[in-house]
Structures are given as structure tokens and as C-alpha cells.
Short mmCIF file of C-alpha atoms in Angstrom, two decimals:
data_model
loop_
_atom_site.label_atom_id
_atom_site.label_comp_id
_atom_site.label_asym_id
_atom_site.label_seq_id
_atom_site.Cartn_x
_atom_site.Cartn_y
_atom_site.Cartn_z
CA MET G 288 0.09 0.43 -0.01
CA ILE G 289 1.43 3.53 -0.77
CA GLY G 290 1.48 6.14 1.42
CA ILE G 291 0.77 9.93 1.14
CA LEU G 292 4.40 10.76 0.70
CA GLU G 293 4.68 8.37 -2.09
CA LEU G 294 1.65 9.87 -3.37
CA LEU G 295 2.76 13.26 -3.24
CA ILE G 296 6.16 12.71 -4.61
CA VAL G 297 4.39 10.53 -8.15
CA LEU G 298 2.11 13.78 -8.17
CA ILE G 299 4.79 16.49 -8.19
CA PHE G 300 6.55 13.79 -10.60
CA CYS G 301 3.44 13.67 -13.15
CA LEU G 302 1.36 16.60 -13.06
CA PRO G 303 3.47 18.47 -14.87
CA TRP G 304 3.93 16.49 -17.28
CA LEU G 305 -0.26 15.93 -18.10
CA LEU G 306 -0.56 19.60 -17.64
CA ALA G 307 2.17 19.95 -20.35
CA PHE G 308 1.06 17.11 -22.53
CA ILE G 309 -2.66 18.81 -22.75
CA ASP G 310 -1.80 22.06 -23.15
CA ILE G 311 0.57 21.09 -26.67
CA LEU G 312 -2.54 19.43 -27.51
CA ARG G 313 -5.17 21.71 -26.65
CA SER G 314 -2.65 24.93 -28.37
CA ASP G 315 -1.95 25.92 -32.16
CA PHE G 316 1.77 26.24 -33.20
CA GLN G 317 3.72 26.76 -36.42
CA GLY G 318 4.59 23.75 -38.45
CA HIS G 319 6.24 20.37 -37.15
CA ALA G 320 6.65 22.30 -33.75
CA LYS G 321 3.33 20.74 -31.89
CA MET G 322 4.66 17.25 -32.66
CA ILE G 323 8.29 18.30 -31.51
CA TRP G 324 7.32 19.28 -28.26
CA LEU G 325 4.94 16.34 -28.24
CA ILE G 326 7.67 13.80 -28.32
CA THR G 327 9.74 15.90 -26.80
CA VAL G 328 7.65 15.93 -23.27
CA ILE G 329 6.34 12.08 -23.89
CA LEU G 330 11.03 11.08 -24.24
CA VAL G 331 11.94 12.71 -21.69
CA PRO G 332 8.88 13.31 -19.15
CA PHE G 333 9.61 16.06 -15.94
CA LEU G 334 12.06 17.78 -18.06
CA GLY G 335 10.67 17.82 -21.12
CA ALA G 336 7.74 19.56 -19.28
CA MET G 337 9.97 21.66 -17.44
CA VAL G 338 11.39 23.37 -20.40
CA TYR G 339 7.89 23.43 -22.40
CA PHE G 340 6.59 25.77 -19.21
CA ILE G 341 9.55 27.74 -20.03
CA MET G 342 10.13 28.39 -23.69
CA GLY G 343 7.45 26.51 -25.59
CA ARG G 344 4.30 28.48 -24.56
CA LYS G 345 5.87 31.80 -25.83
CA GLN G 346 6.02 30.09 -29.45
CA LYS G 347 2.23 28.99 -29.24
CA ILE G 348 -0.10 31.24 -31.84
CA LYS G 349 -2.53 33.36 -30.12
CA LYS G 350 -5.94 33.44 -31.23
CA ARG G 351 -7.44 36.55 -31.79
CA PHE G 352 -10.85 37.01 -31.31
CA VAL G 353 -13.18 39.43 -33.21
CA ALA G 354 -16.17 40.94 -31.43
#
């Protein structure tokens, strides 16, 4: 049976990966950037997610809403 400490450690390492993965899937990027970020986050889970949050979010295509 896993304890609270083990569960907390798993969440600390899995939550950034999951959030980065979902954010990449829901966002638009230019060219092949989306595929490159997905591969990076999948192959290097924790570090890839951290690099995405630092560098990758700036590469997203911003959508403009016209009222």
C-alpha cells in the first residue's frame, strides 16, 4: 500500500507532465513545433515538461477574437 509521501512524490512528477501534454494538444503551433514538443515531453517526461513551460508556451499561436 502506498503512503501519502509516495503519492505526493508521484503527483509532483506526473502533474507537470500531464498539464504540459494537455496544453500542447489544445494549442496551435507553427509548422512541426507541436509534434516536436509532444515528442520531447513524452521522451523526457519531467524535464521536457519544465522546458516546455519555460520556452514552449511562448511559441504558441495566439488567437484573436473579433467581436
